[in-house]
Amino acid sequence: KVTGEKARVEKMRATLEKHRCCCFDGSTGTLGSYLLEDLTASPNVSRIYCLNRSANSEERQVQVSASRGLPTQWHSQRIKFLTYDLSKEYLGLDVEVYSDLISHATLILHNAWQVIFNLSLASFEPVHIQRVRRLIDFSARSLNRARIFFVSSVGAVMNWSANHNGTVPEEIIDDFTVPQTMEYAEAKYVAERLLEMASRTFEIPVSICRVGQISGPVGTEKGMWNKREWFPSIVTSSKYLGVIPDFLGVMNNVKRIAVDLLSKSWLSLYCSETALQLHHTSFIPSILTPPLGLRFSLCASLSPFAARTQQYVKEQLGQADEKTQLPPEYIDLEKRVDALKQVHQKLLQVTSQYSNEAYDYPPNIRESFNDLGRTISEKVHLLSSATSPSEAQAAFTAPPSAKPQPKTFNHAIARASLAGSQLLTQTNAGTGEDPLATALEKYALASEKVGEARLAQDAQVQSRFLSGWNTTLNTNLMFAARARRGVENARLSLDATKAKAKGTLARGMNPDDESVDEEARAQVEQKEDEFVGQTEEAVGVMKNVSLFPYRRLLLTWTASADQQSVQVLDTPEPLRNLADLIAAQLEFHKKAYEILSELAPVVDGLQVEQEVRRHESYTS
């Protein structure tokens, strides 16, 4: 058990990771859809702001993600879709929204860029290059010094070999001759240099990823390589013509990376705290040979992450010799935890409305500043002391004494009823008390009380239900997701090590055979121990989390050189939260019943009195 400075640092780091907030543009594109899925699945990202140019970006996102077999339901408190314009000040957003982004953003993922190769550099400048400048300003203003993750292109360094030797370095290249002779690539190079200048001069955290050809996904049956790109176009044309080319010149060796694997690899990069990062991500396959490895040009050999990625690709393509099976108990627990997560997500999608004061406010009405200025009780008091129609009107439109009044259905109908009462009183001045005007005034006062009771209910639901269930979803279930990710990584590492060990065998294919190289066998045994340890830990975590509706999560951190664990003690917290939700609703409906029950006989009495007067007028 580690104590002292190291444990303190690990706790702070874990706390920070739970509150990462990503501002992300281009989510409706091919790559953007998979990035959104992986960001949503990551327990290290608490909020995602999807910045898109279209006003109906959420509707568009649902269509695009569904067509690729990706999730289309998102928690409204975690993912926000905003319409932006990076060529304008404050990203074209309201100042209030922009301020909220500046206060919370920790990552800016800049993915939106027109892939049009015949535009001039001058055409890219007013929109795309200006966007980069706006994002630099945004990062500089952000409270968390948000990292900019820029999606660049291999075209930005395509001419490296013309004047340089060796592999293209993963760094900014101070040579304006290295971009491909195409102004799309030149614009990407200029954007890289702008970001490098911002990082060097103003210490803006920057990550740049130079991407080559992106192909369709390998981890899902849906989704495909963009038909408008050159290679799918050749395939489509060949099918139509009935012939295929036997040679593609310099493009005969198609270097590509699957879109879903590219997205997953980036998630491991963005959490780094290095001031300036630059990465090359590409596969090196031929047309007939599926991609086998992820290449980072600065690595002499595959890193553990790259080895796991390589193993994952083999499994997706059906090329893996074997795949270590997970215990049935583990698989069953995964299903139960997933079900619990879906329960929380579905209920929170509905109950999150309690955080929005105006969830039942009629959308078809327009109320002025004066309408919202004073409470119904204040207006009735002022009207009661008025001695003339002009004083009554002045009292009714008196300037506000405090903040604007709530926008709820009950408050709105209260204001409308009082306005109607005042109109009838002024119209029938000198003819005695109008029963309908009196009834409307009393109804207005009662409706305001009901509205205040509804606001009290909402506050109770937010503090006693939403807070607890959001904690379960975004914190407690996060530990289960983290443990499961550890198991998957350990399994991939084990299978990759087994595959590597087979190359060291003198005879046979069994790693336990006596002829197996001792070093290779030791590596396999080490990975097996890690896999078993990760699985046992995950089973323990998921057992506690899957029973969480009957437990309270008490987090006790135990840090070691490689891991942290979570201990869970009993108490029915989510059920208590649900009981609090029901209690808040019951209290509201009880108060509303009491208020309206007291009002109903009064209005009935006024109605009877009016019927009597009407009858008397007929008989006199």
Coordinates of C-alpha atoms in Angstrom, one line a residue:
K1 CA 0.0 0.0 0.0
V2 CA 1.5 3.2 -1.2
T3 CA 1.1 6.3 1.0
G4 CA 2.6 9.8 1.0
E5 CA 3.4 11.9 -2.0
K6 CA 2.9 9.3 -4.7
A7 CA -0.6 8.3 -3.5
R8 CA -1.5 12.0 -3.2
V9 CA -0.4 12.6 -6.8
E10 CA -2.3 9.6 -8.1
K11 CA -5.5 10.7 -6.4
M12 CA -5.3 14.2 -7.9
R13 CA -4.6 12.7 -11.3
A14 CA -7.6 10.4 -11.1
T15 CA -9.8 13.3 -10.0
L16 CA -8.6 15.4 -13.0
E17 CA -9.3 12.5 -15.4
K18 CA -12.9 12.3 -14.3
H19 CA -13.4 15.9 -15.3
R20 CA -11.9 16.1 -18.8
C21 CA -14.1 18.2 -21.1
C22 CA -13.8 17.9 -24.9
C23 CA -14.8 20.6 -27.5
F24 CA -15.0 18.7 -30.7
D25 CA -15.8 19.9 -34.3
G26 CA -16.6 17.7 -37.3
S27 CA -18.5 15.0 -35.3
T28 CA -20.8 14.3 -38.2
G29 CA -18.0 13.3 -40.6
T30 CA -16.8 9.8 -41.2
L31 CA -13.9 9.9 -38.7
G32 CA -15.8 12.3 -36.4
S33 CA -18.6 9.7 -35.8
Y34 CA -16.2 7.1 -34.5
L35 CA -14.3 9.7 -32.4
L36 CA -17.7 10.7 -30.8
E37 CA -18.4 7.0 -30.0
D38 CA -15.0 6.5 -28.4
L39 CA -15.1 9.8 -26.5
T40 CA -18.6 8.9 -25.2
A41 CA -17.4 5.4 -24.1
S42 CA -14.3 6.9 -22.3
P43 CA -14.8 7.2 -18.5
N44 CA -12.1 9.9 -18.6
V45 CA -14.3 12.4 -20.5
S46 CA -17.1 14.0 -18.4
R47 CA -18.5 16.4 -21.0
I48 CA -18.4 16.6 -24.8
Y49 CA -19.4 19.7 -26.8
C50 CA -20.0 18.8 -30.4
L51 CA -19.4 22.0 -32.5
N52 CA -20.9 21.8 -36.0
R53 CA -21.9 24.3 -38.6
S54 CA -25.4 23.0 -39.3
A55 CA -28.3 24.1 -37.1
N56 CA -29.7 20.6 -36.9
S57 CA -26.4 18.9 -36.1
E58 CA -27.9 16.5 -33.5
E59 CA -30.5 15.2 -35.9
R60 CA -27.8 14.9 -38.5
Q61 CA -25.5 13.1 -36.0
V62 CA -28.3 10.5 -35.3
Q63 CA -28.6 9.8 -39.0
V64 CA -24.9 9.5 -39.7
S65 CA -24.1 7.4 -36.6
A66 CA -27.1 5.0 -37.2
S67 CA -25.9 4.4 -40.8
R68 CA -22.6 3.3 -39.4
G69 CA -24.0 1.0 -36.7
L70 CA -22.9 3.4 -33.9
P71 CA -24.9 4.4 -30.8
T72 CA -27.4 7.2 -31.3
Q73 CA -28.5 7.8 -27.7
W74 CA -26.5 10.3 -25.7
H75 CA -26.9 11.7 -22.2
S76 CA -28.1 15.3 -22.6
Q77 CA -26.1 16.4 -19.6
R78 CA -22.9 14.9 -20.9
I79 CA -23.1 15.7 -24.7
K80 CA -24.2 19.1 -26.1
F81 CA -24.6 19.9 -29.8
L82 CA -23.8 23.5 -30.6
T83 CA -23.9 25.5 -33.9
Y84 CA -20.7 27.4 -34.3
D85 CA -18.7 29.5 -36.8
L86 CA -15.0 29.4 -36.1
S87 CA -14.4 32.3 -38.5
K88 CA -16.3 34.6 -36.1
E89 CA -15.4 36.0 -32.8
Y90 CA -16.4 33.8 -29.8
L91 CA -16.7 30.9 -32.3
G92 CA -20.1 32.5 -33.3
L93 CA -21.6 31.4 -30.0
D94 CA -23.5 33.3 -27.4
V95 CA -21.1 34.9 -24.9
E96 CA -22.7 32.9 -22.1
V97 CA -22.1 29.6 -23.9
Y98 CA -18.6 30.6 -24.9
S99 CA -17.8 31.5 -21.3
D100 CA -19.0 28.1 -20.2
L101 CA -16.7 26.4 -22.7
I102 CA -13.7 28.5 -21.6
S103 CA -14.4 27.5 -18.0
H104 CA -14.6 23.8 -18.5
A105 CA -12.7 22.7 -21.7
T106 CA -9.6 20.6 -21.3
L107 CA -9.3 19.4 -24.9
I108 CA -10.1 21.0 -28.3
L109 CA -10.3 18.3 -31.0
H110 CA -10.1 20.1 -34.4
N111 CA -11.2 17.6 -37.0
A112 CA -13.4 19.7 -39.4
W113 CA -11.5 20.5 -42.6
Q114 CA -12.7 20.5 -46.2
V115 CA -11.1 17.7 -48.2
I116 CA -11.0 19.5 -51.5
F117 CA -7.7 19.2 -53.4
N118 CA -8.3 21.9 -56.1
L119 CA -8.8 24.9 -53.8
S120 CA -6.1 27.6 -53.6
L121 CA -4.2 28.4 -50.4
A122 CA -6.0 31.7 -50.4
S123 CA -9.3 29.9 -50.3
F124 CA -8.3 27.9 -47.2
E125 CA -7.1 31.0 -45.3
P126 CA -10.3 32.9 -44.4
V127 CA -12.1 29.8 -43.0
H128 CA -9.8 26.9 -42.1
I129 CA -6.6 28.7 -41.2
Q130 CA -8.5 31.4 -39.4
R131 CA -10.3 28.6 -37.5
V132 CA -6.9 27.4 -36.2
R133 CA -6.1 30.9 -35.0
R134 CA -9.5 31.2 -33.2
L135 CA -8.8 27.9 -31.5
I136 CA -5.4 29.1 -30.3
D137 CA -7.2 32.2 -28.9
F138 CA -9.7 29.9 -27.2
S139 CA -7.1 27.7 -25.6
A140 CA -5.2 30.8 -24.4
R141 CA -8.4 32.1 -22.7
S142 CA -9.5 28.8 -21.3
L143 CA -9.1 28.3 -17.5
N144 CA -7.7 24.8 -18.0
R145 CA -5.3 25.7 -20.8
A146 CA -7.1 23.3 -23.1
R147 CA -4.9 21.1 -25.4
I148 CA -5.5 21.5 -29.1
F149 CA -5.5 18.2 -31.0
F150 CA -5.2 19.0 -34.7
V151 CA -5.9 16.5 -37.4
S152 CA -3.2 17.2 -40.1
S153 CA -2.3 15.3 -43.2
V154 CA 0.7 13.3 -44.4
G155 CA 0.5 15.7 -47.4
A156 CA 2.1 18.3 -45.2
V157 CA 5.4 16.4 -45.3
M158 CA 5.0 14.4 -48.5
N159 CA 8.0 16.0 -50.2
W160 CA 10.4 15.2 -47.3
S161 CA 12.5 12.8 -49.4
A162 CA 13.2 15.4 -52.1
N163 CA 15.7 17.2 -49.8
H164 CA 16.1 15.0 -46.8
N165 CA 17.2 11.4 -45.9
G166 CA 15.6 8.9 -43.7
T167 CA 12.1 8.6 -42.2
V168 CA 10.0 11.7 -41.8
P169 CA 10.5 12.8 -38.1
E170 CA 7.5 13.2 -35.8
E171 CA 8.2 16.9 -35.3
I172 CA 7.6 20.2 -36.9
I173 CA 9.7 20.6 -40.0
D174 CA 11.1 24.1 -40.7
D175 CA 11.2 23.7 -44.4
F176 CA 8.5 25.2 -46.6
T177 CA 9.4 22.8 -49.5
V178 CA 8.3 19.6 -47.6
P179 CA 4.5 20.0 -48.2
Q180 CA 3.1 18.1 -51.2
T181 CA 2.7 20.4 -54.3
M182 CA -1.0 20.8 -53.6
E183 CA -2.5 23.8 -51.7
Y184 CA -4.6 21.6 -49.5
A185 CA -1.4 20.1 -48.1
E186 CA 0.2 23.6 -48.0
A187 CA -2.7 24.8 -45.9
K188 CA -2.3 21.9 -43.4
Y189 CA 1.5 22.7 -43.2
V190 CA 0.7 26.4 -42.4
A191 CA -1.7 25.3 -39.7
E192 CA 1.0 23.1 -38.2
R193 CA 3.4 26.0 -38.1
L194 CA 0.8 28.3 -36.5
L195 CA 0.2 25.7 -33.7
E196 CA 3.9 25.2 -33.3
M197 CA 4.4 29.0 -32.9
A198 CA 1.6 29.1 -30.3
S199 CA 3.1 26.2 -28.4
R200 CA 6.6 27.6 -28.4
T201 CA 5.7 31.3 -27.7
F202 CA 2.6 31.0 -25.5
E203 CA 3.0 27.5 -24.1
I204 CA -0.3 26.3 -25.7
P205 CA -0.5 22.5 -25.3
V206 CA -0.7 21.1 -28.8
S207 CA -1.0 17.6 -30.4
I208 CA -0.8 17.1 -34.2
C209 CA -1.6 13.9 -35.9
R210 CA -0.6 13.5 -39.6
V211 CA -3.1 11.1 -41.1
G212 CA -2.8 9.3 -44.4
Q213 CA -5.5 7.2 -46.2
I214 CA -8.4 6.3 -43.9
S215 CA -10.4 3.2 -44.9
G216 CA -13.6 1.7 -43.6
P217 CA -14.0 0.2 -40.2
V218 CA -12.8 -3.3 -39.3
G219 CA -14.6 -3.6 -35.9
T220 CA -18.2 -3.4 -37.1
E221 CA -20.3 -4.9 -39.9
K222 CA -21.8 -1.6 -40.7
G223 CA -19.9 1.4 -42.1
M224 CA -17.7 1.4 -45.2
W225 CA -14.9 3.2 -47.0
N226 CA -16.2 6.5 -48.3
K227 CA -17.4 5.7 -51.8
R228 CA -16.3 9.1 -53.1
E229 CA -12.6 8.4 -52.4
W230 CA -10.2 7.3 -55.0
F231 CA -9.8 3.6 -54.2
P232 CA -13.6 2.8 -53.7
S233 CA -14.2 4.8 -56.9
I234 CA -11.8 2.5 -58.8
V235 CA -13.6 -0.5 -57.5
T236 CA -17.0 0.8 -58.4
S237 CA -15.8 1.8 -61.9
S238 CA -14.1 -1.5 -62.4
K239 CA -17.4 -3.4 -61.5
Y240 CA -19.3 -1.2 -64.0
L241 CA -16.7 -1.7 -66.8
G242 CA -16.1 -5.3 -66.1
V243 CA -12.3 -4.9 -66.0
I244 CA -9.8 -3.9 -63.3
P245 CA -6.5 -2.2 -63.6
D246 CA -3.4 -4.4 -63.2
F247 CA -1.2 -1.6 -62.0
L248 CA -1.8 1.7 -60.2
G249 CA 1.6 3.2 -60.5
V250 CA 2.9 4.9 -57.3
M251 CA -0.5 4.1 -55.7
N252 CA -0.1 0.3 -56.3
N253 CA 0.8 -0.2 -52.6
V254 CA -2.3 1.2 -50.8
K255 CA -1.3 2.5 -47.3
R256 CA -4.4 2.9 -45.2
I257 CA -5.7 2.8 -41.6
A258 CA -9.1 1.7 -40.5
V259 CA -11.2 4.6 -39.3
D260 CA -12.3 2.9 -36.0
L261 CA -8.8 1.8 -35.1
L262 CA -7.5 5.3 -35.8
S263 CA -10.1 6.8 -33.5
K264 CA -9.2 4.4 -30.7
S265 CA -5.5 5.0 -31.1
W266 CA -6.0 8.8 -30.7
L267 CA -7.7 8.4 -27.3
S268 CA -4.4 7.1 -25.9
L269 CA -2.6 10.2 -27.2
Y270 CA -4.8 13.0 -26.0
C271 CA -4.3 12.5 -22.3
S272 CA -0.5 13.2 -22.5
E273 CA 0.7 16.3 -20.8
T274 CA 3.7 16.9 -23.2
A275 CA 3.7 20.6 -24.4
L276 CA 4.0 19.7 -28.1
Q277 CA 3.2 16.3 -29.6
L278 CA 3.4 15.1 -33.2
H279 CA 2.3 11.7 -34.3
H280 CA 2.2 9.7 -37.6
T281 CA -0.6 7.1 -37.8
S282 CA -0.8 4.8 -40.8
F283 CA -0.9 1.2 -41.8
I284 CA 1.6 -0.2 -44.3
P285 CA -0.2 -2.9 -46.2
S286 CA -0.4 -3.9 -49.9
I287 CA -3.7 -4.1 -51.7
L288 CA -4.0 -7.8 -51.1
T289 CA -2.5 -8.0 -47.6
P290 CA -4.6 -6.7 -44.7
P291 CA -3.0 -4.2 -42.4
L292 CA -1.0 -5.8 -39.6
G293 CA 0.6 -3.1 -37.5
L294 CA 0.3 0.4 -36.4
R295 CA 3.5 2.4 -37.1
F296 CA 4.9 5.2 -35.0
S297 CA 8.0 6.3 -36.8
L298 CA 9.9 7.1 -33.7
C299 CA 9.6 3.6 -32.2
A300 CA 12.2 1.1 -32.9
S301 CA 9.8 -1.7 -32.0
L302 CA 6.1 -2.1 -31.2
S303 CA 5.1 -0.5 -28.0
P304 CA 2.6 -2.4 -25.7
F305 CA -0.2 -0.2 -27.1
A306 CA 0.8 -0.9 -30.7
A307 CA 1.2 -4.6 -30.0
R308 CA -2.4 -4.7 -28.5
T309 CA -3.7 -2.8 -31.6
Q310 CA -2.0 -5.2 -33.9
Q311 CA -3.6 -8.1 -32.1
Y312 CA -7.0 -6.4 -32.2
V313 CA -6.7 -5.9 -36.0
K314 CA -5.8 -9.6 -36.5
E315 CA -8.8 -10.7 -34.5
Q316 CA -11.1 -8.4 -36.4
L317 CA -9.8 -9.7 -39.7
G318 CA -10.0 -13.3 -38.6
Q319 CA -6.2 -13.8 -38.8
A320 CA -5.5 -14.5 -35.1
D321 CA -4.5 -18.1 -34.4
E322 CA -6.2 -18.1 -31.0
K323 CA -8.1 -15.8 -28.7
T324 CA -8.0 -16.3 -24.9
Q325 CA -11.6 -16.9 -23.6
L326 CA -13.0 -14.9 -20.7
P327 CA -14.5 -16.8 -17.7
P328 CA -18.3 -17.3 -18.0
E329 CA -18.8 -15.4 -14.6
Y330 CA -16.9 -12.4 -16.1
I331 CA -19.1 -12.4 -19.2
D332 CA -22.3 -12.6 -17.1
L333 CA -21.1 -9.7 -14.9
E334 CA -20.3 -7.6 -18.0
K335 CA -23.9 -8.1 -19.2
R336 CA -25.3 -7.1 -15.8
V337 CA -23.1 -4.0 -15.5
D338 CA -24.1 -3.0 -19.0
A339 CA -27.8 -3.4 -18.1
L340 CA -27.3 -1.3 -15.0
K341 CA -25.6 1.4 -17.1
Q342 CA -28.5 1.4 -19.6
V343 CA -31.0 1.7 -16.8
H344 CA -29.2 4.8 -15.4
Q345 CA -28.8 6.4 -18.9
K346 CA -32.5 5.9 -19.8
L347 CA -33.9 7.2 -16.6
L348 CA -31.5 10.2 -16.5
Q349 CA -32.4 11.1 -20.1
V350 CA -36.0 11.7 -18.9
T351 CA -35.4 13.1 -15.4
S352 CA -32.6 15.5 -16.5
Q353 CA -35.5 17.8 -17.4
Y354 CA -35.7 18.7 -13.8
S355 CA -32.5 20.7 -14.3
N356 CA -34.3 22.9 -16.9
E357 CA -36.6 25.3 -15.2
A358 CA -38.7 25.9 -18.4
Y359 CA -39.4 22.2 -19.2
D360 CA -43.1 22.8 -19.1
Y361 CA -43.1 26.5 -20.2
P362 CA -45.4 27.0 -23.2
P363 CA -43.2 27.5 -26.3
N364 CA -45.8 29.5 -28.1
I365 CA -46.0 32.5 -25.8
R366 CA -43.9 35.6 -25.6
E367 CA -43.6 37.5 -22.3
S368 CA -42.0 40.9 -22.0
F369 CA -39.5 42.1 -19.4
N370 CA -42.2 43.8 -17.4
D371 CA -44.4 40.6 -17.5
L372 CA -41.6 38.8 -15.7
G373 CA -40.7 41.6 -13.4
R374 CA -42.7 41.0 -10.2
T375 CA -44.4 38.2 -8.5
I376 CA -48.2 37.7 -8.7
S377 CA -48.5 38.5 -5.0
E378 CA -46.5 41.8 -5.4
K379 CA -48.7 42.8 -8.4
V380 CA -51.9 42.0 -6.5
H381 CA -50.7 44.1 -3.6
L382 CA -49.9 47.0 -5.8
L383 CA -53.2 46.8 -7.7
S384 CA -55.2 46.7 -4.4
S385 CA -53.8 50.1 -3.4
A386 CA -54.5 51.7 -6.8
T387 CA -57.2 54.4 -6.8
S388 CA -57.6 54.9 -10.5
P389 CA -57.2 53.0 -13.8
S390 CA -53.9 54.8 -14.5
E391 CA -52.5 53.9 -11.1
A392 CA -53.6 50.3 -11.6
Q393 CA -51.9 50.2 -15.0
A394 CA -48.7 51.7 -13.5
A395 CA -48.8 49.1 -10.7
F396 CA -49.3 46.3 -13.2
T397 CA -46.2 47.3 -15.2
A398 CA -44.0 48.4 -12.3
P399 CA -40.3 47.8 -12.8
P400 CA -38.9 44.6 -11.3
S401 CA -37.9 44.5 -7.7
A402 CA -35.6 41.4 -8.1
K403 CA -34.6 38.9 -10.7
P404 CA -37.1 37.9 -13.5
Q405 CA -39.8 35.5 -12.4
P406 CA -39.6 31.8 -13.2
K407 CA -40.6 30.5 -16.6
T408 CA -42.8 27.5 -15.7
F409 CA -46.3 26.6 -16.9
N410 CA -47.9 27.4 -13.5
H411 CA -46.2 30.8 -13.3
A412 CA -47.1 31.6 -16.9
I413 CA -50.8 30.7 -16.4
A414 CA -50.7 32.8 -13.2
R415 CA -49.4 35.8 -15.1
A416 CA -52.0 35.3 -17.9
S417 CA -54.8 35.0 -15.4
L418 CA -53.8 38.1 -13.5
A419 CA -53.5 40.0 -16.8
G420 CA -57.0 38.8 -17.7
S421 CA -58.4 39.8 -14.3
Q422 CA -56.9 43.3 -14.6
L423 CA -58.3 43.7 -18.2
L424 CA -61.8 42.8 -17.0
T425 CA -61.6 45.1 -14.0
Q426 CA -60.6 48.1 -16.2
T427 CA -63.2 47.3 -18.8
N428 CA -66.0 46.9 -16.3
A429 CA -65.0 49.8 -14.1
G430 CA -68.0 51.4 -12.3
T431 CA -70.3 48.4 -12.8
G432 CA -69.3 46.6 -9.6
E433 CA -67.1 43.7 -8.9
D434 CA -66.7 41.2 -11.8
P435 CA -66.9 37.6 -10.5
L436 CA -64.7 36.3 -13.3
A437 CA -62.1 38.9 -12.6
T438 CA -62.1 38.0 -8.9
A439 CA -61.9 34.3 -9.8
L440 CA -59.0 34.8 -12.2
E441 CA -57.0 36.8 -9.5
K442 CA -57.5 34.1 -7.0
Y443 CA -56.5 31.5 -9.6
A444 CA -53.4 33.5 -10.4
L445 CA -52.3 33.5 -6.7
A446 CA -53.0 29.8 -6.4
S447 CA -51.1 28.9 -9.6
E448 CA -48.1 30.9 -8.5
K449 CA -48.0 28.8 -5.3
V450 CA -48.2 25.6 -7.3
G451 CA -45.4 26.9 -9.5
E452 CA -43.2 27.5 -6.4
A453 CA -44.0 24.0 -5.2
R454 CA -42.9 22.7 -8.5
L455 CA -39.6 24.6 -8.3
A456 CA -39.1 23.2 -4.8
Q457 CA -39.7 19.7 -6.2
D458 CA -37.1 20.2 -9.0
A459 CA -34.5 21.4 -6.5
Q460 CA -35.1 18.3 -4.3
V461 CA -34.9 16.0 -7.4
Q462 CA -31.6 17.6 -8.5
S463 CA -29.9 17.4 -5.2
R464 CA -31.2 14.0 -4.0
F465 CA -31.8 12.0 -7.2
L466 CA -29.9 13.4 -10.2
S467 CA -26.8 14.0 -8.3
G468 CA -26.7 10.5 -6.9
W469 CA -27.6 8.7 -10.1
N470 CA -25.1 10.8 -12.1
T471 CA -22.4 9.9 -9.6
T472 CA -23.3 6.2 -10.1
L473 CA -23.1 6.6 -13.9
N474 CA -20.1 8.9 -14.3
T475 CA -18.0 7.8 -11.4
N476 CA -18.9 4.4 -9.9
L477 CA -19.6 2.6 -13.2
M478 CA -16.5 4.3 -14.5
F479 CA -14.4 2.0 -12.3
A480 CA -16.1 -1.0 -13.8
A481 CA -15.4 0.3 -17.3
R482 CA -11.8 1.0 -16.3
A483 CA -11.4 -2.6 -14.9
R484 CA -12.9 -4.1 -18.0
R485 CA -10.6 -2.1 -20.2
G486 CA -7.7 -3.4 -18.1
V487 CA -8.9 -7.0 -18.8
E488 CA -9.2 -6.4 -22.5
N489 CA -5.7 -4.9 -22.7
A490 CA -4.3 -7.7 -20.6
R491 CA -6.0 -10.3 -22.9
L492 CA -4.7 -8.7 -26.1
S493 CA -1.2 -8.4 -24.6
L494 CA -1.3 -12.1 -23.6
D495 CA -2.5 -13.2 -27.1
A496 CA 0.1 -11.0 -28.8
T497 CA 2.8 -12.4 -26.6
K498 CA 1.7 -16.0 -27.3
A499 CA 1.8 -15.2 -31.1
K500 CA 5.3 -13.8 -30.7
A501 CA 6.4 -16.8 -28.7
K502 CA 5.5 -19.2 -31.4
G503 CA 8.3 -17.7 -33.5
T504 CA 10.8 -18.9 -30.9
L505 CA 9.7 -22.5 -30.8
A506 CA 12.2 -25.1 -31.8
R507 CA 9.3 -27.6 -32.4
G508 CA 5.6 -27.8 -31.7
M509 CA 3.1 -24.9 -31.1
N510 CA 2.5 -25.3 -27.4
P511 CA 4.1 -22.5 -25.3
D512 CA 4.3 -25.0 -22.4
D513 CA 6.4 -27.5 -24.4
E514 CA 9.8 -28.0 -22.9
S515 CA 11.5 -26.9 -26.1
V516 CA 10.0 -23.4 -25.9
D517 CA 12.6 -20.8 -25.4
E518 CA 12.7 -20.0 -21.6
E519 CA 12.6 -16.2 -22.2
A520 CA 9.5 -16.5 -24.4
R521 CA 7.8 -18.9 -22.0
A522 CA 8.5 -16.5 -19.1
Q523 CA 7.0 -13.6 -21.1
V524 CA 3.8 -15.7 -21.7
E525 CA 3.6 -16.7 -18.1
Q526 CA 4.0 -13.1 -17.0
K527 CA 1.2 -12.0 -19.3
E528 CA -1.0 -14.9 -18.1
D529 CA -0.5 -13.8 -14.5
E530 CA -1.4 -10.2 -15.5
F531 CA -4.5 -11.4 -17.3
V532 CA -5.6 -13.5 -14.4
G533 CA -5.0 -10.7 -11.9
Q534 CA -6.8 -8.1 -14.0
T535 CA -9.8 -10.5 -14.5
E536 CA -10.0 -11.3 -10.8
E537 CA -9.9 -7.6 -9.9
A538 CA -12.5 -6.7 -12.6
V539 CA -14.8 -9.5 -11.3
G540 CA -14.6 -8.1 -7.8
V541 CA -15.3 -4.6 -8.9
M542 CA -18.2 -5.6 -11.2
K543 CA -19.8 -7.8 -8.5
N544 CA -19.9 -4.8 -6.2
V545 CA -21.1 -2.4 -9.0
S546 CA -23.7 -4.8 -10.4
L547 CA -25.2 -5.1 -6.9
F548 CA -24.9 -1.3 -6.5
P549 CA -28.7 -0.7 -6.3
Y550 CA -28.3 -2.4 -2.9
R551 CA -25.0 -0.8 -1.9
R552 CA -23.3 2.4 -1.3
L553 CA -19.9 3.0 -3.0
L554 CA -17.2 4.0 -0.5
L555 CA -14.0 4.6 -2.4
T556 CA -10.8 3.5 -0.7
W557 CA -7.8 4.1 -2.9
T558 CA -5.0 1.6 -2.6
A559 CA -2.1 2.6 -4.9
S560 CA 0.7 0.5 -6.2
A561 CA 3.3 1.0 -8.9
D562 CA 0.8 -0.2 -11.6
Q563 CA -2.8 -0.1 -10.3
Q564 CA -5.4 1.3 -8.1
S565 CA -8.3 -0.7 -6.6
V566 CA -11.7 0.2 -5.3
Q567 CA -13.3 -1.2 -2.2
V568 CA -17.1 -1.1 -1.9
L569 CA -19.2 -1.2 1.3
D570 CA -23.0 -1.9 1.6
T571 CA -25.8 0.7 1.6
P572 CA -28.8 1.2 -0.7
E573 CA -27.8 4.6 -2.2
P574 CA -29.5 4.4 -5.6
L575 CA -32.7 3.0 -4.1
R576 CA -32.5 5.8 -1.6
N577 CA -32.1 8.3 -4.5
L578 CA -35.2 6.8 -6.2
A579 CA -37.2 7.0 -3.0
D580 CA -36.2 10.7 -2.7
L581 CA -37.4 11.2 -6.3
I582 CA -40.8 9.7 -5.5
A583 CA -41.0 11.7 -2.2
A584 CA -40.3 15.0 -4.0
Q585 CA -43.0 14.2 -6.6
L586 CA -45.4 13.2 -3.9
E587 CA -44.8 16.3 -1.9
F588 CA -45.3 18.5 -5.0
H589 CA -48.6 16.8 -5.9
K590 CA -49.8 16.9 -2.3
K591 CA -49.2 20.7 -2.1
A592 CA -50.8 21.3 -5.5
Y593 CA -53.8 19.3 -4.3
E594 CA -54.1 21.3 -1.1
I595 CA -53.8 24.6 -2.9
L596 CA -56.3 23.8 -5.6
S597 CA -58.6 22.1 -3.1
E598 CA -58.8 25.3 -1.2
L599 CA -59.4 27.4 -4.3
A600 CA -62.1 25.2 -5.9
P601 CA -64.9 25.9 -3.4
V602 CA -64.2 29.6 -3.6
V603 CA -64.5 29.6 -7.4
D604 CA -67.6 27.4 -7.2
G605 CA -69.1 29.9 -4.8
L606 CA -68.5 32.8 -7.2
Q607 CA -70.0 30.8 -10.0
V608 CA -73.2 30.1 -7.9
E609 CA -73.4 33.8 -6.9
Q610 CA -73.3 34.7 -10.6
E611 CA -75.9 32.2 -11.5
V612 CA -78.2 33.6 -8.7
R613 CA -77.7 37.2 -10.0
R614 CA -78.4 36.1 -13.5
H615 CA -81.6 34.4 -12.5
E616 CA -82.7 37.4 -10.5
S617 CA -82.1 39.7 -13.4
Y618 CA -84.3 37.5 -15.6
T619 CA -87.2 37.4 -13.0
S620 CA -87.1 41.1 -12.1

